Coordinates of C-alpha atoms and ligand atoms in Angstrom, one line a residue:
X260 CA -10.5 19.1 12.7
X261 CA -7.0 17.7 11.8
X262 CA -8.2 16.3 8.3
X263 CA -9.2 19.7 7.6
X264 CA -6.1 21.4 8.7
X265 CA -3.9 18.3 6.7
X266 CA -5.7 19.1 3.7
X267 CA -5.7 23.0 3.7
X268 CA -2.1 22.6 4.2
X269 CA -2.1 20.0 1.8
X270 CA -3.9 22.9 -1.2
X271 CA -1.5 25.5 0.4
X272 CA 1.7 23.9 -0.8
X273 CA 0.6 22.6 -3.8
X274 CA -1.8 24.8 -5.0
X275 CA -2.6 25.4 -8.5
X276 CA -1.3 29.3 -10.1
X277 CA -3.4 30.9 -12.6
X278 CA -1.4 29.2 -15.8
X279 CA -3.0 26.3 -13.7
X280 CA -0.4 25.2 -13.7
X281 CA 0.7 22.7 -10.1
X282 CA 3.2 25.1 -7.8
X283 CA 6.1 23.7 -6.1
X284 CA 6.6 23.0 -3.1
X285 CA 8.6 25.2 -0.9
X286 CA 9.8 22.9 1.8
X287 CA 11.0 20.7 -0.9
X288 CA 10.8 17.1 -1.5
X289 CA 11.8 13.9 -0.7
X290 CA 12.1 10.9 -3.0
X291 CA 13.3 7.7 -3.5
X292 CA 14.2 4.0 -5.1
X293 CA 12.4 1.2 -2.9
X294 CA 15.4 -0.6 -3.9
X295 CA 15.1 -3.0 -0.8
X296 CA 13.1 -6.4 -0.6
X297 CA 9.5 -7.2 -2.0
X298 CA 6.4 -5.7 -1.0
X299 CA 6.5 -6.0 2.6
X300 CA 9.5 -4.7 2.7
X301 CA 9.2 -1.9 0.3
X302 CA 5.5 -1.5 2.4
X303 CA 8.2 -1.8 5.9
X304 CA 10.4 1.4 3.7
X305 CA 7.5 3.5 2.6
X306 CA 5.9 4.1 6.1
X307 CA 10.0 5.3 7.8
X308 CA 10.5 7.3 4.5
X309 CA 6.8 9.4 5.2
X310 CA 8.0 9.8 8.9
X311 CA 10.5 11.1 7.6
X312 CA 9.2 13.4 5.0
X313 CA 7.2 14.7 7.9
X314 CA 9.7 15.0 10.0
X315 CA 11.2 17.1 7.3
X316 CA 8.2 18.6 6.8
X317 CA 8.8 18.5 3.1
X318 CA 6.7 16.3 0.5
X319 CA 6.1 12.8 0.0
X320 CA 7.7 11.3 -3.8
X321 CA 5.2 8.9 -4.0
X322 CA 7.6 5.7 -5.8
X323 CA 6.3 3.2 -7.8
X324 CA 6.5 -0.2 -6.1
X325 CA 9.6 -2.3 -7.1
X326 CA 8.5 -5.8 -8.4
X327 CA 10.6 -9.2 -9.7
X328 CA 9.0 -10.4 -13.2
X329 CA 9.9 -14.7 -13.2
X330 CA 12.3 -15.0 -16.2
X331 CA 12.4 -11.3 -16.3
X332 CA 16.1 -8.7 -16.1
X333 CA 14.9 -5.6 -14.8
X334 CA 12.3 -5.0 -12.4
X335 CA 9.4 -3.6 -12.6
X336 CA 8.3 -0.6 -11.1
X337 CA 4.2 -0.1 -10.8
X338 CA 3.1 3.2 -9.9
X339 CA 2.4 3.7 -6.7
X340 CA -1.7 4.6 -6.6
X341 CA -1.9 1.3 -8.5
X342 CA -2.1 -0.6 -5.0
X343 CA -2.8 2.2 -2.9
X344 CA -5.2 5.4 -2.8
X345 CA -3.3 8.4 -2.7
X346 CA -6.2 11.2 -1.0
X347 CA -5.8 9.1 2.6
X348 CA -2.2 9.6 3.3
X349 CA -3.3 13.0 2.3
X350 CA -4.9 13.4 5.9
X351 CA -1.4 13.0 7.5
X352 CA 1.5 14.9 4.8
X353 CA 2.0 16.3 1.5
X354 CA 2.6 13.4 -0.6
X355 CA 2.7 13.6 -4.6
X356 CA 3.1 10.2 -7.1
X357 CA 6.5 10.3 -8.6
X358 CA 4.2 10.5 -11.7
X359 CA 2.8 13.6 -11.5
X360 CA 6.5 15.0 -10.2
X361 CA 8.4 14.1 -12.6
X362 CA 6.1 15.1 -15.6
X363 CA 4.4 18.3 -13.5
X364 CA 7.0 19.6 -11.3
X365 CA 10.6 18.2 -11.6
X366 CA 11.5 21.0 -15.4
X367 CA 10.9 23.3 -13.2
X368 CA 13.2 22.6 -9.4
X369 CA 15.2 19.2 -10.3
X370 CA 15.8 19.5 -13.8
X371 CA 18.7 17.0 -15.6
X372 CA 21.9 19.3 -14.7
X373 CA 20.4 19.7 -10.8
X374 CA 20.2 16.0 -10.0
X375 CA 22.0 14.2 -7.4
X376 CA 21.9 11.6 -5.7
X377 CA 21.8 11.1 -1.9
X378 CA 23.9 8.1 0.0
X379 CA 24.7 7.8 3.6
X380 CA 28.2 6.4 2.4
X381 CA 29.6 5.6 -1.2
X382 CA 28.7 2.4 -3.3
X383 CA 31.8 1.5 -4.6
X384 CA 31.6 1.0 -8.1
X385 CA 34.6 -1.1 -10.5
X386 CA 33.5 0.7 -13.9
X387 CA 35.7 -1.5 -16.6
X388 CA 37.4 1.7 -18.7
X389 CA 39.2 0.4 -21.4
X390 CA 40.2 -2.3 -19.7
X391 CA 41.6 -0.5 -16.5
X392 CA 39.5 -1.0 -13.4
X393 CA 38.6 2.0 -11.7
X394 CA 37.0 2.0 -8.3
X395 CA 34.0 5.2 -8.9
X396 CA 33.9 6.2 -4.9
X397 CA 30.2 8.4 -5.6
X398 CA 26.7 6.8 -4.5
X399 CA 26.5 4.8 -7.2
X400 CA 22.7 5.3 -7.4
X401 CA 21.7 3.5 -11.2
X402 CA 24.8 0.8 -10.8
X403 CA 22.8 -3.1 -10.6
X404 CA 18.6 -3.7 -10.5
X405 CA 16.5 -2.2 -9.7
X406 CA 18.7 0.5 -9.4
X407 CA 19.3 1.2 -12.7
X408 CA 16.1 0.2 -14.0
X409 CA 13.9 2.4 -11.1
X410 CA 15.7 5.4 -12.5
X411 CA 14.9 4.9 -16.2
X412 CA 11.4 4.2 -15.4
X413 CA 11.7 8.2 -15.6
X414 CA 15.1 9.0 -17.4
X415 CA 16.8 10.4 -14.6
X416 CA 20.7 10.5 -14.4
X417 CA 22.6 11.5 -12.4
X418 CA 25.2 14.6 -12.7
X419 CA 26.7 13.6 -8.9
X420 CA 26.7 12.0 -5.8
X421 CA 26.8 13.4 -1.8
X422 CA 26.8 11.4 1.3
X423 CA 25.5 12.6 4.2
X424 CA 27.0 10.5 6.7
X425 CA 26.6 10.4 10.0
X426 CA 23.0 12.4 9.5
X427 CA 21.0 9.5 9.7
X428 CA 16.3 8.8 9.5
X429 CA 15.2 8.6 13.1
X430 CA 12.8 12.3 13.0
X431 CA 10.9 11.1 15.8
X432 CA 14.5 11.5 19.3
X433 CA 17.3 14.0 18.8
X434 CA 17.1 16.6 16.7
X435 CA 17.2 14.8 13.2
X436 CA 15.1 16.8 11.0
X437 CA 16.6 20.1 12.1
X438 CA 20.0 18.8 11.2
X439 CA 18.7 18.1 7.8
X440 CA 17.4 21.2 7.4
X441 CA 20.0 23.3 8.3
X442 CA 23.0 20.6 6.0
X443 CA 20.5 20.5 3.2
X444 CA 18.1 23.4 2.9
X445 CA 14.8 23.3 0.4
X446 CA 16.2 26.7 -1.0
X447 CA 19.1 25.3 -1.9
X448 CA 18.4 21.6 -2.2
X449 CA 14.7 21.4 -3.0
X450 CA 14.9 17.6 -3.9
X451 CA 16.4 14.8 -2.0
X452 CA 16.4 12.2 -4.3
X453 CA 18.0 9.1 -1.7
X454 CA 19.3 5.7 -3.7
X455 CA 17.3 3.8 -1.2
X456 CA 14.4 4.5 1.7
X457 CA 15.5 6.6 3.8
X458 CA 13.9 4.8 6.4
X459 CA 14.7 1.3 8.4
X460 CA 13.9 -2.3 8.3
X461 CA 12.0 -3.2 10.4
X462 CA 9.7 -0.6 10.5
X463 CA 10.4 2.1 13.0
X464 CA 8.2 1.4 15.7
X465 CA 7.0 4.8 16.4
X466 CA 6.2 4.4 12.5
X467 CA 4.3 1.5 13.2
X468 CA 1.2 3.5 13.2
X469 CA 1.0 5.6 9.9
X470 CA -0.4 2.6 8.0
X471 CA -4.2 3.9 8.9
X472 CA -3.3 6.2 6.2
X473 CA -2.3 2.8 3.4
X474 CA -5.7 2.6 2.1
X475 CA -5.8 0.0 -0.4
X476 CA -7.0 0.9 -4.4
X477 CA -10.7 0.3 -5.5
X478 CA -9.9 -2.4 -7.7
X479 CA -7.5 -4.2 -4.8
X480 CA -10.2 -3.7 -2.3
X481 CA -13.2 -4.6 -4.2
X482 CA -11.3 -7.5 -5.6
X483 CA -10.8 -9.1 -2.0
X484 CA -14.2 -8.4 -1.2
X485 CA -15.6 -10.3 -4.4
X486 CA -13.5 -13.6 -3.2
X487 CA -15.0 -12.9 0.2
X488 CA -18.9 -12.7 -1.3
X489 CA -18.7 -15.6 -3.6
X490 CA -15.8 -18.0 -1.9
X491 CA -16.2 -18.0 1.2
X492 CA -20.2 -18.7 3.2
X493 CA -21.6 -16.1 4.6
X494 CA -20.1 -15.9 7.6
X495 CA -16.7 -15.3 9.8
X496 CA -13.3 -16.8 9.1
X497 CA -10.4 -16.9 9.8
X498 CA -7.3 -15.5 7.4
X499 CA -3.6 -17.5 7.7
X500 CA -0.8 -16.7 6.2
X501 CA 1.4 -19.9 5.7
X502 CA 5.2 -18.9 4.7
X503 CA 7.3 -21.4 3.5
X504 CA 9.0 -21.3 0.0
X505 CA 12.7 -21.8 -0.3
X506 CA 13.9 -19.0 0.8
X507 CA 12.2 -18.9 3.9
X508 CA 14.0 -21.9 4.5
X509 CA 17.0 -20.8 4.3
X510 CA 15.8 -17.7 5.9
X511 CA 15.2 -19.7 8.7
X512 CA 18.4 -21.3 9.5
X513 CA 20.0 -18.0 10.6
X514 CA 17.4 -18.1 13.7
X515 CA 19.4 -19.7 16.2
X516 CA 22.1 -17.0 15.5
X517 CA 19.7 -13.6 16.6
X518 CA 17.6 -12.8 18.8
X519 CA 14.7 -11.0 16.0
X520 CA 15.2 -11.7 12.3
X521 CA 13.3 -9.6 10.3
X522 CA 10.1 -8.2 11.6
X523 CA 10.0 -10.2 14.1
X524 CA 9.7 -7.2 16.9
X525 CA 6.2 -7.0 16.1
X526 CA 5.8 -10.0 18.0
X527 CA 8.4 -10.1 20.4
X528 CA 9.7 -6.7 20.8
X529 CA 11.7 -4.3 19.7
X530 CA 14.1 -5.2 22.4
X531 CA 12.7 -8.6 22.9
X532 CA 10.6 -7.8 25.5
X533 CA 8.7 -10.7 24.8
X534 CA 11.0 -13.1 24.2
X535 CA 13.7 -14.4 21.4
X536 CA 13.4 -15.7 17.9
X537 CA 12.5 -19.2 17.8
X538 CA 12.3 -22.2 14.8
X539 CA 8.7 -22.5 15.3
X540 CA 7.6 -18.7 14.7
X541 CA 9.5 -18.7 11.7
X542 CA 8.7 -22.5 10.5
X543 CA 6.1 -23.4 12.0
X544 CA 4.7 -27.3 11.5
X545 CA 1.8 -29.2 10.5
X546 CA 1.4 -30.2 13.8
X547 CA 1.5 -26.6 15.4
X548 CA -0.6 -25.4 12.7
X549 CA -3.8 -27.4 13.5
X550 CA -3.4 -26.9 16.9
X551 CA -4.0 -23.5 17.1
X552 CA -6.5 -23.1 14.6
X553 CA -8.6 -25.7 16.9
X554 CA -8.1 -23.4 19.2
X555 CA -9.4 -20.7 17.0
X556 CA -12.3 -23.1 15.5
X557 CA -13.8 -23.9 19.5
X558 CA -13.4 -20.6 21.0
X559 CA -15.4 -18.6 17.8
X560 CA -18.1 -19.7 14.9
X561 CA -15.5 -19.5 12.0
X562 CA -17.4 -21.4 9.1
X563 CA -13.8 -21.0 6.9
X564 CA -9.7 -20.5 6.1
X565 CA -8.7 -18.8 3.7
X566 CA -4.6 -19.3 3.4
X567 CA -2.2 -17.0 1.5
X568 CA 0.6 -18.3 0.8
X569 CA 3.8 -18.2 -1.0
X570 CA 4.2 -22.4 -1.9
X571 CA 2.3 -24.9 0.1
X572 CA -1.3 -24.0 0.9
X573 CA -1.5 -27.1 3.5
X574 CA -5.4 -26.6 1.8
X575 CA -5.8 -30.4 1.6
X576 CA -4.1 -31.4 5.0
X577 CA -6.0 -28.7 7.1
X578 CA -9.2 -30.3 5.7
X579 CA -8.4 -33.4 6.4
X580 CA -7.4 -32.8 10.6
X581 CA -10.2 -29.8 10.8
X582 CA -12.7 -31.9 9.6
X583 CA -15.1 -32.3 12.9
X584 CA -15.5 -28.4 12.3
X585 CA -17.2 -28.3 8.8
X586 CA -14.8 -26.0 8.1
X587 CA -14.3 -24.3 4.6
X588 CA -10.9 -23.9 3.3
X589 CA -10.1 -21.8 0.2
X590 CA -7.0 -19.9 -1.1
X591 CA -6.9 -17.5 -4.1
X592 CA -6.8 -18.6 -7.4
X593 CA -4.8 -17.1 -9.5
X594 CA -2.3 -16.0 -6.6
X595 CA -2.0 -12.3 -5.9
X596 CA 0.0 -11.2 -3.5
X597 CA -1.7 -7.7 -3.2
X598 CA -5.6 -8.8 -3.1
X599 CA -3.8 -12.0 -0.4
X600 CA -2.9 -9.2 1.6
X601 CA -6.5 -7.3 1.5
X602 CA -8.4 -10.6 2.3
X603 CA -6.2 -11.2 4.9
X604 CA -6.7 -7.9 6.6
X605 CA -10.8 -8.1 6.4
X606 CA -10.2 -11.3 8.3
X607 CA -11.8 -12.4 11.8
X608 CA -9.3 -13.1 13.0
X609 CA -5.7 -13.8 11.0
X610 CA -2.8 -15.7 12.0
X611 CA 0.6 -14.4 10.9
X612 CA 4.1 -15.3 10.8
X613 CA 5.3 -12.5 12.8
X614 CA 9.6 -12.9 10.9
X615 CA 7.7 -12.3 7.8
X616 CA 7.4 -9.0 6.8
X617 CA 4.3 -9.6 4.2
X618 CA 2.4 -10.8 7.8
X619 CA 3.6 -8.2 9.6
X620 CA 1.4 -5.7 7.3
X621 CA -1.7 -7.4 7.5
X622 CA -1.0 -6.8 11.4
X623 CA 0.0 -3.1 11.2
X624 CA -3.6 -2.7 9.2
X625 CA -5.8 -4.8 11.4
X626 CA -4.5 -3.0 15.0
X627 CA -4.9 -0.1 12.7
X628 CA -8.9 -1.0 12.6
X629 CA -8.6 -2.3 15.8
X630 CA -9.1 -5.9 14.6
X631 CA -7.9 -9.4 15.8
X632 CA -3.8 -10.9 14.8
X633 CA -2.0 -13.5 16.2
X634 CA 1.0 -15.4 15.5
X635 CA 2.1 -18.9 15.0
X636 CA 4.4 -20.4 18.1
X637 CA 4.4 -16.6 19.7
X638 CA 4.1 -16.7 22.8
X639 CA 6.6 -20.0 22.2
X640 CA 5.0 -22.5 22.7
X641 CA 5.5 -26.8 23.0
X642 CA 7.2 -28.7 20.2
X643 CA 10.3 -26.4 18.2
X644 CA 12.2 -29.7 18.0
X645 CA 9.9 -30.7 15.4
X646 CA 9.5 -27.6 13.7
X647 CA 11.8 -27.8 11.7
X648 CA 11.0 -31.2 9.7
X649 CA 10.8 -28.9 6.3
X650 CA 9.5 -31.5 4.4
X651 CA 6.2 -31.6 5.7
X652 CA 6.4 -28.7 3.1
Ligands
GFB863 O1 7.0 -9.5 1.4 P1 7.7 -9.5 1.5 O2 9.2 -8.8 1.6 O3 8.1 -10.9 2.7 O4 8.9 -10.6 0.2 P2 8.6 -11.8 3.8 C1 7.8 -11.5 0.2 C2 7.6 -12.6 -0.9 O5 6.9 -13.1 -1.0 C3 6.4 -10.9 -1.4 C4 5.3 -13.4 -2.0 O6 5.8 -9.8 -1.8 C5 5.2 -12.0 -2.2 O7 5.6 -12.0 -3.6 N1 4.6 -14.0 -1.2 C6 4.9 -14.3 0.5 C7 3.0 -14.3 -1.0 N2 4.1 -14.9 0.9 C8 2.8 -14.9 0.4 C9 1.5 -15.3 0.2 O8 0.6 -15.5 1.2 N3 0.9 -15.3 -1.2 C10 1.4 -14.7 -2.6 N4 0.4 -14.8 -3.4 N5 2.6 -13.9 -2.3 C11 11.2 -11.9 3.0 C12 11.9 -10.8 2.1 O9 10.7 -12.1 2.5 O10 12.1 -12.9 3.1 C13 13.8 -9.8 2.2 O11 11.8 -9.6 1.7 C14 13.7 -11.9 1.8 O12 14.3 -9.7 1.0 C15 13.7 -12.7 3.2 O13 13.9 -12.6 0.7 C16 13.6 -14.8 2.8 O14 9.5 -10.3 4.8 O15 8.1 -12.6 4.0

């Protein structure tokens, strides 16, 4: 019933005119640049932005994913629907891809002279004008990478800035949505174009469940299934995420100074109800990883382990240490973060890194399907001292 009514709402707002043109949503649009972090961070921001757009009753423009490639100065923008299906999102709220929005609606409702960028407060930029340094205190929405390349992908330039403080994005408490609509009525402001995502990181607890509407596109799903069928025995398997690259080693060094880091509220709770972040949770050592896998293998009928990692997959060490369980230990080659995430989502048990937003993507997806997951070194276990021996990686 909810599905039918949502579809009707969608069709109502994006109806096709008699001339065959897409008609604009009179409630307006939310558009943003996913300008912070890599995929996991952007996915957190996406869920928050979806919740925000629904709270304001504006259509969400689905931005491309921003990617960074080695040895390239500018970010790459990958259309949203390259990785995800648009249809399931429409069950929750009205959405339109940025490509379609810019092609079919922007010329009518958001012409170049009306393009104002939104930011909470000024992002100061120092412009060098004729040898004289000048501070410009607008949103400077196109300053730097990925900001400039993102908007340039759609030939968007801004003619002004709108600083919206003290409004905020939490539409689940208080009257934030009403306040946004009072200050920025859709008739006067059909498009709210944000310099960064109108969402918090990590994803607000109330928006975690929206992951159920985020479904991999057919090519990603097929690639994941093909790997499982061709490379793994036809039996239950464990999927694990080992986040252990140099950037992560450095990030984990902040653990002693903080109770929650990045996505750790996913296991520790948003108010640290379940403890505080430990070095082992962020960077589990070999001993912890093997101990947890042995425990799972003893209790389940798994025949293989799929390892996803940004750096060291530990394939040999794991295969050796788990010899007596007769399990196959495999990784995807060549590496592909999205397909790896999809495989982890399809595993029979997932062990992730509580601090990583890459792991949190998998955990949310599995939660939405009622599948079991656990984390390295959580709940807090023995041997935290040994856990920061990075030379093991
Ligand atoms: O996704 P992400 O925001 O997660 O960023 P974290 C980590 C990126 O590293 C991913 C790659 O988007 C991938 O490109 N990566 C991580 C992996 N794990 C894997 C894996 O198992 N397989 C493959 N193929 N690639 C945070 C960043 O990372 O780390 C923050 O988002 C910051 O901005 C911090 O840089 C240090 O939350 O794990």
